[in-house]
CSV table of C-alpha atoms in Angstrom, one decimal:
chain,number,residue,atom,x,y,z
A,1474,UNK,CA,-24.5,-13.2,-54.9
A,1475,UNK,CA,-24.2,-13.7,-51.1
A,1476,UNK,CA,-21.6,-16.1,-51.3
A,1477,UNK,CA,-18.8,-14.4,-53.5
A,1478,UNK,CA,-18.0,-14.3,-57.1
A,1479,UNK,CA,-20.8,-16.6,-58.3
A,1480,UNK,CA,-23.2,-19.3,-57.5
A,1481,UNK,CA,-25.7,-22.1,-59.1
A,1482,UNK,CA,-28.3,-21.8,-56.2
A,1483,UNK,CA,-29.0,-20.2,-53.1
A,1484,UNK,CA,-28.3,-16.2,-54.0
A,1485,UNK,CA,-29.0,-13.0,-54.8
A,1486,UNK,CA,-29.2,-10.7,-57.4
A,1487,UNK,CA,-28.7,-6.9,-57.1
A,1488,UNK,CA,-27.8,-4.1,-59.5
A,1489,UNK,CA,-29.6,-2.3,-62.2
A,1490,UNK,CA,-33.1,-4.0,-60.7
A,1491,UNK,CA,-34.5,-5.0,-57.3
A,1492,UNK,CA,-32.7,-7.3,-55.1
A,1493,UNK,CA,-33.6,-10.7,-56.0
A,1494,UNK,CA,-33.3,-13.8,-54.3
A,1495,UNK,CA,-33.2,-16.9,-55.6
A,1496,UNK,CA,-33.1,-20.6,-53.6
A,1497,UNK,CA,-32.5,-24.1,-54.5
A,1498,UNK,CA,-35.1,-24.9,-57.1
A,1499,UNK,CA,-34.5,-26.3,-60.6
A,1500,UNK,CA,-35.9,-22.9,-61.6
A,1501,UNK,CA,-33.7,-21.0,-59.5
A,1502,UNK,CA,-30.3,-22.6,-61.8
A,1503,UNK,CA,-28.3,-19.7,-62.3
A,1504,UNK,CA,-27.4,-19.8,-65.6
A,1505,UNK,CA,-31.1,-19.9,-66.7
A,1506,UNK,CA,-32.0,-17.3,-64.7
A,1507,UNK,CA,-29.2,-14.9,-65.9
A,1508,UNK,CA,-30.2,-15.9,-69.9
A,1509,UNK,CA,-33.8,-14.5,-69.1
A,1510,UNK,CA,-32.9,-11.1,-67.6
A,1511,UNK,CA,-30.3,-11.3,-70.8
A,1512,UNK,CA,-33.2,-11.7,-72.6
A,1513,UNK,CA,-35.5,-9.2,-71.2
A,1514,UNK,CA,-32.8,-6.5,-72.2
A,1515,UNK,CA,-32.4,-7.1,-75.3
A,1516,UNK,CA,-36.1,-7.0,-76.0
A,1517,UNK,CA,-36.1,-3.8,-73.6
A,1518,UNK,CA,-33.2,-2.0,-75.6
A,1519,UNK,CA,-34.5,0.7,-77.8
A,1520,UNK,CA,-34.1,-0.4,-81.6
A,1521,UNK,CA,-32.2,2.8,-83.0
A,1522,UNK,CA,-29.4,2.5,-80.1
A,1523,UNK,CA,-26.6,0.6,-80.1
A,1524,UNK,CA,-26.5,-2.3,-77.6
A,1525,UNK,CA,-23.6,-3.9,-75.4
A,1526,UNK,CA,-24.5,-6.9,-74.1
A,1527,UNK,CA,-22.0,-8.9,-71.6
A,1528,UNK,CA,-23.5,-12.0,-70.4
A,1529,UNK,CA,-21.2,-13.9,-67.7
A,1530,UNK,CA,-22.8,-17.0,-65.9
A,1531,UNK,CA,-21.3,-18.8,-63.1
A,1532,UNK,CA,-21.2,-22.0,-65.4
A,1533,UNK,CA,-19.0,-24.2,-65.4
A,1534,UNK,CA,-17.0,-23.3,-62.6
A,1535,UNK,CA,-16.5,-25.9,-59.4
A,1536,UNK,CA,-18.4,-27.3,-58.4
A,1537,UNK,CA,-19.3,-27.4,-61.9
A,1538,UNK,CA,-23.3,-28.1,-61.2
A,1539,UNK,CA,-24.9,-28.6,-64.2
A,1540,UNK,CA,-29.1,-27.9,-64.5
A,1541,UNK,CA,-31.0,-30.8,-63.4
A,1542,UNK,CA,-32.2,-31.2,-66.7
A,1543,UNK,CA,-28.4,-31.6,-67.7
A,1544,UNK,CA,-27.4,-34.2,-64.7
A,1545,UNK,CA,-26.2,-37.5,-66.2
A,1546,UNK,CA,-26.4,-36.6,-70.2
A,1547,UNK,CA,-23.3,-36.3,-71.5
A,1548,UNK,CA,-22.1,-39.5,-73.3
A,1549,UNK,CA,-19.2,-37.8,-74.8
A,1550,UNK,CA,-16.4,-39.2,-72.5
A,1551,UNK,CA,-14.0,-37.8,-70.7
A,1552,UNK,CA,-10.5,-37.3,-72.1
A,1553,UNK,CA,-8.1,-36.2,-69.9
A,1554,UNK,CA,-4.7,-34.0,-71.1
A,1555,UNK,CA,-2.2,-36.6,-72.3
A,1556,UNK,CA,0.2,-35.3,-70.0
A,1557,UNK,CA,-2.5,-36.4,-67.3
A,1558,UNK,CA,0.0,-37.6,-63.7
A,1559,UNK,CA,3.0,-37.0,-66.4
A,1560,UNK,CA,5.5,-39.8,-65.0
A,1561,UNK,CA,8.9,-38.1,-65.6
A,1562,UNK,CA,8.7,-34.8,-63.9
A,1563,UNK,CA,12.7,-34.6,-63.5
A,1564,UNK,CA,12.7,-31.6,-66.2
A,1565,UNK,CA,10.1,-29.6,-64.5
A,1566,UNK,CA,10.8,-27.0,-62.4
A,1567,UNK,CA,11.4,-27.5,-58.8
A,1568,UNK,CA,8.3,-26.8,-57.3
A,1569,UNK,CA,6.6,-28.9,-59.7
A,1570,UNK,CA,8.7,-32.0,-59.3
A,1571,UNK,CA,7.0,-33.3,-55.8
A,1572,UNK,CA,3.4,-32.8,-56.9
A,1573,UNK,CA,1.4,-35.7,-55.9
A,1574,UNK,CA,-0.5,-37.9,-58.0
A,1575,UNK,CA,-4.1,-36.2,-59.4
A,1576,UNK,CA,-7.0,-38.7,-59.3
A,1577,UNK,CA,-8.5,-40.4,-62.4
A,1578,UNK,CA,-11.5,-41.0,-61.3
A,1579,UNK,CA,-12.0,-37.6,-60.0
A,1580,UNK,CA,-10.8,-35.1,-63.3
A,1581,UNK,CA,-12.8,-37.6,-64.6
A,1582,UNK,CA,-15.7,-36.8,-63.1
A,1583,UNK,CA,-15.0,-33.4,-63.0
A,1584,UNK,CA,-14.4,-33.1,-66.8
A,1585,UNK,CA,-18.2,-34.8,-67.6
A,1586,UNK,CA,-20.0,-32.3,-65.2
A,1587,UNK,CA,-17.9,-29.5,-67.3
A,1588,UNK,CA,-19.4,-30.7,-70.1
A,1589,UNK,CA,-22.7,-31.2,-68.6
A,1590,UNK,CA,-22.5,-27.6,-67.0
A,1591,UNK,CA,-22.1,-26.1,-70.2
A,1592,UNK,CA,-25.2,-27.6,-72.2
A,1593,UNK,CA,-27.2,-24.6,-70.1
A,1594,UNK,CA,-25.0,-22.8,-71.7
A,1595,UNK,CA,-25.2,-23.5,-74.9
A,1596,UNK,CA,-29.0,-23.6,-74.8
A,1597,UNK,CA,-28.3,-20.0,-73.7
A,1598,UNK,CA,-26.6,-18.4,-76.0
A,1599,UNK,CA,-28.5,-20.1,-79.1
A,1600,UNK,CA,-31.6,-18.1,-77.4
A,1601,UNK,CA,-29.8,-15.4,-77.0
A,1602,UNK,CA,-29.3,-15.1,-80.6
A,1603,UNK,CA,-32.7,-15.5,-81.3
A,1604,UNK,CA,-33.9,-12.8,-79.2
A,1605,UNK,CA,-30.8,-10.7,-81.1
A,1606,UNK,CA,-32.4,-11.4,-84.4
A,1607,UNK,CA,-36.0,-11.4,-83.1
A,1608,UNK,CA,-35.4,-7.1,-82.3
A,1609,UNK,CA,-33.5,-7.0,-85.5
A,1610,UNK,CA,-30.2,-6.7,-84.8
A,1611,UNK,CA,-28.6,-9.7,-86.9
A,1612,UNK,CA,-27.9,-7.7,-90.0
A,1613,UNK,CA,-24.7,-6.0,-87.9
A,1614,UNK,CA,-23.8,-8.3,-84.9
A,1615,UNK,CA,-20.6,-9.0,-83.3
A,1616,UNK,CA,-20.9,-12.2,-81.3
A,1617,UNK,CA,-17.9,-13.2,-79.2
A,1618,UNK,CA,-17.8,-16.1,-77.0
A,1619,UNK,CA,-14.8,-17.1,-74.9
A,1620,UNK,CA,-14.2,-18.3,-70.9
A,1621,UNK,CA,-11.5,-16.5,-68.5
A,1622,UNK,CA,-9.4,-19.3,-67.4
A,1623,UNK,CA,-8.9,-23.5,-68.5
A,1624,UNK,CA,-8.0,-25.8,-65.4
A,1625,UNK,CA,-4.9,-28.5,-65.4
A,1626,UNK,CA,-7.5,-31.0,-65.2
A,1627,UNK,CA,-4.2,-33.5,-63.6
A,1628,UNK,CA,-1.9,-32.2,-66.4
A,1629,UNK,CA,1.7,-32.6,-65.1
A,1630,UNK,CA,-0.6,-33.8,-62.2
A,1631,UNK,CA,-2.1,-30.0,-61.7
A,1632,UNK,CA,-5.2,-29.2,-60.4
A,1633,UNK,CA,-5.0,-25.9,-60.4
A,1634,UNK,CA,-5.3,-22.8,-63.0
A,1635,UNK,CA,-3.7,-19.6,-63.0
A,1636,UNK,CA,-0.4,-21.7,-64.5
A,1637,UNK,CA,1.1,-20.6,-67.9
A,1638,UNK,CA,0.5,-24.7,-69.4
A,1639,UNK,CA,-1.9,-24.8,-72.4
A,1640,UNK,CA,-4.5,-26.4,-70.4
A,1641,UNK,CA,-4.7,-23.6,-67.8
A,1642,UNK,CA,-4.3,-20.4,-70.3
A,1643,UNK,CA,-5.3,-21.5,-73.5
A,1644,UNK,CA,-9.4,-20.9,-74.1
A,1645,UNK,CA,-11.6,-20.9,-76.8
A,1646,UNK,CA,-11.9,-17.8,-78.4
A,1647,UNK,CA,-14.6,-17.6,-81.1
A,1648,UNK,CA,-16.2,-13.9,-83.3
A,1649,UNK,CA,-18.5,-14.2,-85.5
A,1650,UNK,CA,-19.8,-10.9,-87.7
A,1651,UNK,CA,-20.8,-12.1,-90.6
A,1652,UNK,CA,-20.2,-9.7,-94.0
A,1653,UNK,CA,-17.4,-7.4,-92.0
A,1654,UNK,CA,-14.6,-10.0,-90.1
A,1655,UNK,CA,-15.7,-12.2,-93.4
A,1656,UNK,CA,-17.3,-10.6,-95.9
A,1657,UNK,CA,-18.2,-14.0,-98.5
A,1658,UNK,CA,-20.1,-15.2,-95.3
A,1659,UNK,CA,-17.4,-18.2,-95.0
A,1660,UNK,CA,-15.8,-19.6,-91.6
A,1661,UNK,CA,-12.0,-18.2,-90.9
A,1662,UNK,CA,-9.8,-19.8,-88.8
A,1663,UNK,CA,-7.1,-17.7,-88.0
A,1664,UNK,CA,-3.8,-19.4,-85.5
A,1665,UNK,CA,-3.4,-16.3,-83.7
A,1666,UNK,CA,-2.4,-15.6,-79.8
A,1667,UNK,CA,-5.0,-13.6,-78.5
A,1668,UNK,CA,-5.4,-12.1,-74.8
A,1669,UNK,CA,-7.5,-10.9,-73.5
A,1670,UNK,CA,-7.0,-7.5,-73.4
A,1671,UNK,CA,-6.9,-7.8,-77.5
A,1672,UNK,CA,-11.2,-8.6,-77.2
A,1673,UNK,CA,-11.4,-4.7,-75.9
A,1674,UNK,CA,-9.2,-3.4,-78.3
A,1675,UNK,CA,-11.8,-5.3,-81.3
A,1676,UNK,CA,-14.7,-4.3,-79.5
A,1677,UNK,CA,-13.1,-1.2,-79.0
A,1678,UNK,CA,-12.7,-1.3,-83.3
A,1679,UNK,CA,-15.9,-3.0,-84.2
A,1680,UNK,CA,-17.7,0.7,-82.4
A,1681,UNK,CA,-15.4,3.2,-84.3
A,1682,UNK,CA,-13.6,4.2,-80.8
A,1683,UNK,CA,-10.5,6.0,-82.1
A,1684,UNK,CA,-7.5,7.2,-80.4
A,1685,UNK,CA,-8.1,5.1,-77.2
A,1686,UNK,CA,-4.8,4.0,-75.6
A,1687,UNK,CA,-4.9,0.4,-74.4
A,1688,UNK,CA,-2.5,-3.0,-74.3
A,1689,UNK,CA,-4.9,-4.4,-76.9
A,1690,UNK,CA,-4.6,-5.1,-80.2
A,1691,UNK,CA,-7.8,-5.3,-82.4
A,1692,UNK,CA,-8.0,-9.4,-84.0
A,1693,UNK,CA,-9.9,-7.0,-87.2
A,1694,UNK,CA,-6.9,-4.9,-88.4
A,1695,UNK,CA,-3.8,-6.0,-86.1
A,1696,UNK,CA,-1.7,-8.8,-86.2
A,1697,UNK,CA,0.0,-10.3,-83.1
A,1698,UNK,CA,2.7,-12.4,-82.7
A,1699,UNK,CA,3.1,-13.4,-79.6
A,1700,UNK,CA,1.8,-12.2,-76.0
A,1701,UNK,CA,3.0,-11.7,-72.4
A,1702,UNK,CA,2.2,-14.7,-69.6
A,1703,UNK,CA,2.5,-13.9,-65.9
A,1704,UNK,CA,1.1,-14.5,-62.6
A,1705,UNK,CA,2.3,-13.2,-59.1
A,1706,UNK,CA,2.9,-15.3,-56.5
A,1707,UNK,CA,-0.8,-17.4,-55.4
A,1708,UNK,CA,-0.4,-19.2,-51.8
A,1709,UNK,CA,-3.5,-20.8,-52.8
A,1710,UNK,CA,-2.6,-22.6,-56.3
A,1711,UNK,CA,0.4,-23.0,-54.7
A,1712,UNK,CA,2.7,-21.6,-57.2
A,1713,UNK,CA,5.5,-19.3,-57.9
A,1714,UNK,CA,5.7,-15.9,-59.4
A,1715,UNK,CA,6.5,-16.1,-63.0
A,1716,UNK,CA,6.7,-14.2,-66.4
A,1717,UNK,CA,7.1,-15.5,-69.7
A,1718,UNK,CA,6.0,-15.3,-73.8
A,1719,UNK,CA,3.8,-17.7,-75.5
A,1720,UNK,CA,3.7,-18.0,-79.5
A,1721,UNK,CA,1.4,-20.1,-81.5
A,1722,UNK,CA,4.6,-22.4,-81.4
A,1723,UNK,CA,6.3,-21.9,-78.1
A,1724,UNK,CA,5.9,-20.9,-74.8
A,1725,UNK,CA,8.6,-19.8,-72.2
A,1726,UNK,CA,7.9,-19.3,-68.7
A,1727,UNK,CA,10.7,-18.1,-65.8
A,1728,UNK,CA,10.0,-18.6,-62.5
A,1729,UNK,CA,11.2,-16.1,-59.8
A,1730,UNK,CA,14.7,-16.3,-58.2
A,1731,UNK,CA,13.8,-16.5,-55.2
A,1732,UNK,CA,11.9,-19.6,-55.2
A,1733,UNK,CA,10.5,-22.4,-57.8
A,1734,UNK,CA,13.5,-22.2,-59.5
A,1735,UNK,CA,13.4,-23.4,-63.2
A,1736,UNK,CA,12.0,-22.3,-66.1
A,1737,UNK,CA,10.1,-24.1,-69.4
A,1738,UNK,CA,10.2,-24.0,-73.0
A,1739,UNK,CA,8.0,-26.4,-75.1
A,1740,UNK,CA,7.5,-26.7,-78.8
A,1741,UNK,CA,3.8,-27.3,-79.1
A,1742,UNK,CA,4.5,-28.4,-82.5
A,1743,UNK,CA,6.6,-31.3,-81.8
A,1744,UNK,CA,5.4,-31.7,-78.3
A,1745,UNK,CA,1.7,-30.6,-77.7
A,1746,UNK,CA,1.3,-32.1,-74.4
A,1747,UNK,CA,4.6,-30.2,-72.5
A,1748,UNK,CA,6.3,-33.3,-71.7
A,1749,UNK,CA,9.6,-32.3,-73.0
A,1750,UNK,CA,11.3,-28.8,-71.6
A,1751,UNK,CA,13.6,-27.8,-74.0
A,1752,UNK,CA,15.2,-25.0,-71.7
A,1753,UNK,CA,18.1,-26.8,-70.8
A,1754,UNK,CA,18.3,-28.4,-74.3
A,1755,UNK,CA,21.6,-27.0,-75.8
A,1756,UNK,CA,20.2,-26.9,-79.3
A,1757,UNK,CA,17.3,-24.5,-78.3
A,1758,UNK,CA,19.2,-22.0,-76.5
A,1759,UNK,CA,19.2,-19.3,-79.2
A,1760,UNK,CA,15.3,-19.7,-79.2
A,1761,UNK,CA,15.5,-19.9,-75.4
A,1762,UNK,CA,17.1,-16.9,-75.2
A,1763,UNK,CA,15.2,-14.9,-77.4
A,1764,UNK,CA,12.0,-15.7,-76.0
A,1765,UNK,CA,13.2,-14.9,-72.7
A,1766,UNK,CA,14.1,-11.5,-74.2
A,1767,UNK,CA,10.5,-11.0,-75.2
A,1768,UNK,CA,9.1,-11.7,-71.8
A,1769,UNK,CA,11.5,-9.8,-70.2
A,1770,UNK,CA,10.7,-6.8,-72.4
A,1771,UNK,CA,7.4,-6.7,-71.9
A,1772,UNK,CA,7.2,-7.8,-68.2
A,1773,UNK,CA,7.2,-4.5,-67.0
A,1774,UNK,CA,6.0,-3.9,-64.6
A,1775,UNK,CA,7.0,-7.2,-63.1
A,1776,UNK,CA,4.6,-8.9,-61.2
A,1777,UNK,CA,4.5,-8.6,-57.0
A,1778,UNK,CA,7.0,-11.0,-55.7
A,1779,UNK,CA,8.8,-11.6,-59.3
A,1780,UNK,CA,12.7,-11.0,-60.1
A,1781,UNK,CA,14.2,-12.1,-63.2
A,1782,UNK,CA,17.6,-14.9,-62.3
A,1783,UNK,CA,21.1,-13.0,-62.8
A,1784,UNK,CA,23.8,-14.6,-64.9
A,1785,UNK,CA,22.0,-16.9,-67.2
A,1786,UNK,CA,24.5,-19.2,-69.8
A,1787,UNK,CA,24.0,-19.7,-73.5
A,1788,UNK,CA,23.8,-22.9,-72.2
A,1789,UNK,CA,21.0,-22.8,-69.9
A,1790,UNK,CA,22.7,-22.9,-66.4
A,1791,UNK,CA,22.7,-20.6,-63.8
């Protein structure tokens, strides 16, 4: 790509073949072209070998382009987080509390050309799968499809990502090997907290690697109850340094000392939009406290620019 992580048009492609440069075309759409060379390997893979496959288009980041084939489709609506401009912000922490107003009309639009981005998307990983079955390689498949990051979308009126709210860290994450992570061939649903680390440590599993030291834990064999949050300091989303611990229940986030100042807990079941931060709450300051534990445990090392406050109460103060 000439112009930096990724692009829908106007770029090239280089690696394992011959530079390629692509334009502004409808054929030239990014995510197409990517499914085809996807394609072409799998066909091109020999049949007795195993086959790792890792296919990463640019779709649906900003400016969230969808094909021209897409433009205009979606009739689904566009339902923004129900903490969308949240109007109390008083229990946030401080450098949340002066955030200005996200507009409607624009996560809006945003959210529809998401949708819109993705139907490439889609299309491309149902062919995909064909060409997987096509060179026989259904009968022992693992398929995993997730994203790297969700976006605010104007929840606690953020636009941002790279924040420990739901909307910014939680992401579908969906296997599917049918006869081995289900062996009567029936859906599971598992409420698990997965990083992303733990998809290395399945794959990791799923290819009979042994003895291979990582932060993972396999979603086939392991159980997880909880996982590590943090983020160093990012001038350009505008936020603090923080580390916290997220459950399928709770998450609790610290900001650094040495600015932002606050920190969150929120019961997702009672409260799954975030509106309500228990941290100061004085009935939730064993649960508090032991989720802060957690984090503080396993933020090690801390991120650049972190440092845990000194001289926390039982009751929440400083």
């Amino acid at each position: 790509d000439l112009g930096g992580a990724g692009s829908y048009y106007n770029y090239d492609l280089r690696g394992t073949i011959e530079r390629e440069s692509h334009g502004d075309m409808p054929e030239d759409y990014s995510t197409d072209v990517l499914r085809d060379h996807a394609r072409q390997v799998i066909a091109d893979a020999p049949a007795k070998k195993p086959l790792f496959l890792m296919f990463t288009p640019w779709g649906p980041h900003g400016n969230y382009e969808p094909a021209p084939r897409h433009q205009g489709t979606w009739n689904g609506g566009a339902e923004l987080p129900g903490s969308f401009n949240e109007e109390d912000m008083s229990d946030k922490p401080d450098w949340m509390q002066n955030a200005e107003l996200a507009s409607e009309a624009g996560e809006s639009r945003a959210l529809i050309r998401i949708h819109e981005a993705l139907m490439s998307i889609d299309e491309a990983v149902a062919a995909l799968h064909a060409s997987l079955v096509e060179a026989g390689r259904a009968d022992n498949l693992l398929l995993i499809y997730m994203s790297d990051n969700g976006k605010m979308l104007g929840s606690h009126r953020m636009v941002k990502k790279d924040l420990p709210h739901r909307w910014a860290g939680e992401v579908p994450l969906l296997m599917r090997w049918d006869g081995v992570l289900d062996e009567e061939n029936t859906e599971v649903r598992r409420n698990r907290t997965t990083p992303n680390v733990d998809v290395t440590a399945t794959i990791a599993e799923a290819a009979g690697i042994k003895d291979w030291k990582m932060d993972g834990k396999s979603v086939i064999s392991k159980d997880r109850k909880g996982c590590l949050v943090e983020q160093m300091r990012n001038p350009e989303q505008r936020h603090p340094a923080y580390c916290g611990w997220r459950t399928d229940r709770h998450l609790f986030v610290e900001y650094t000392a040495e600015e932002g100042r606050g920190r969150e807990l929120y019961d997702y079941k009672h409260d799954p939009d975030e509106l309500d931060n228990l941290a100061f709450d004085l009935d939730s300051q064993d649960l508090m406290h032991k989720l802060r534990d957690q984090a503080q445990a396993a933020c090690d090392p801390m991120p650049p620019g972190f440092s845990w406050r000194v001289g926390v109460m039982r009751d929440g103060s400083d």
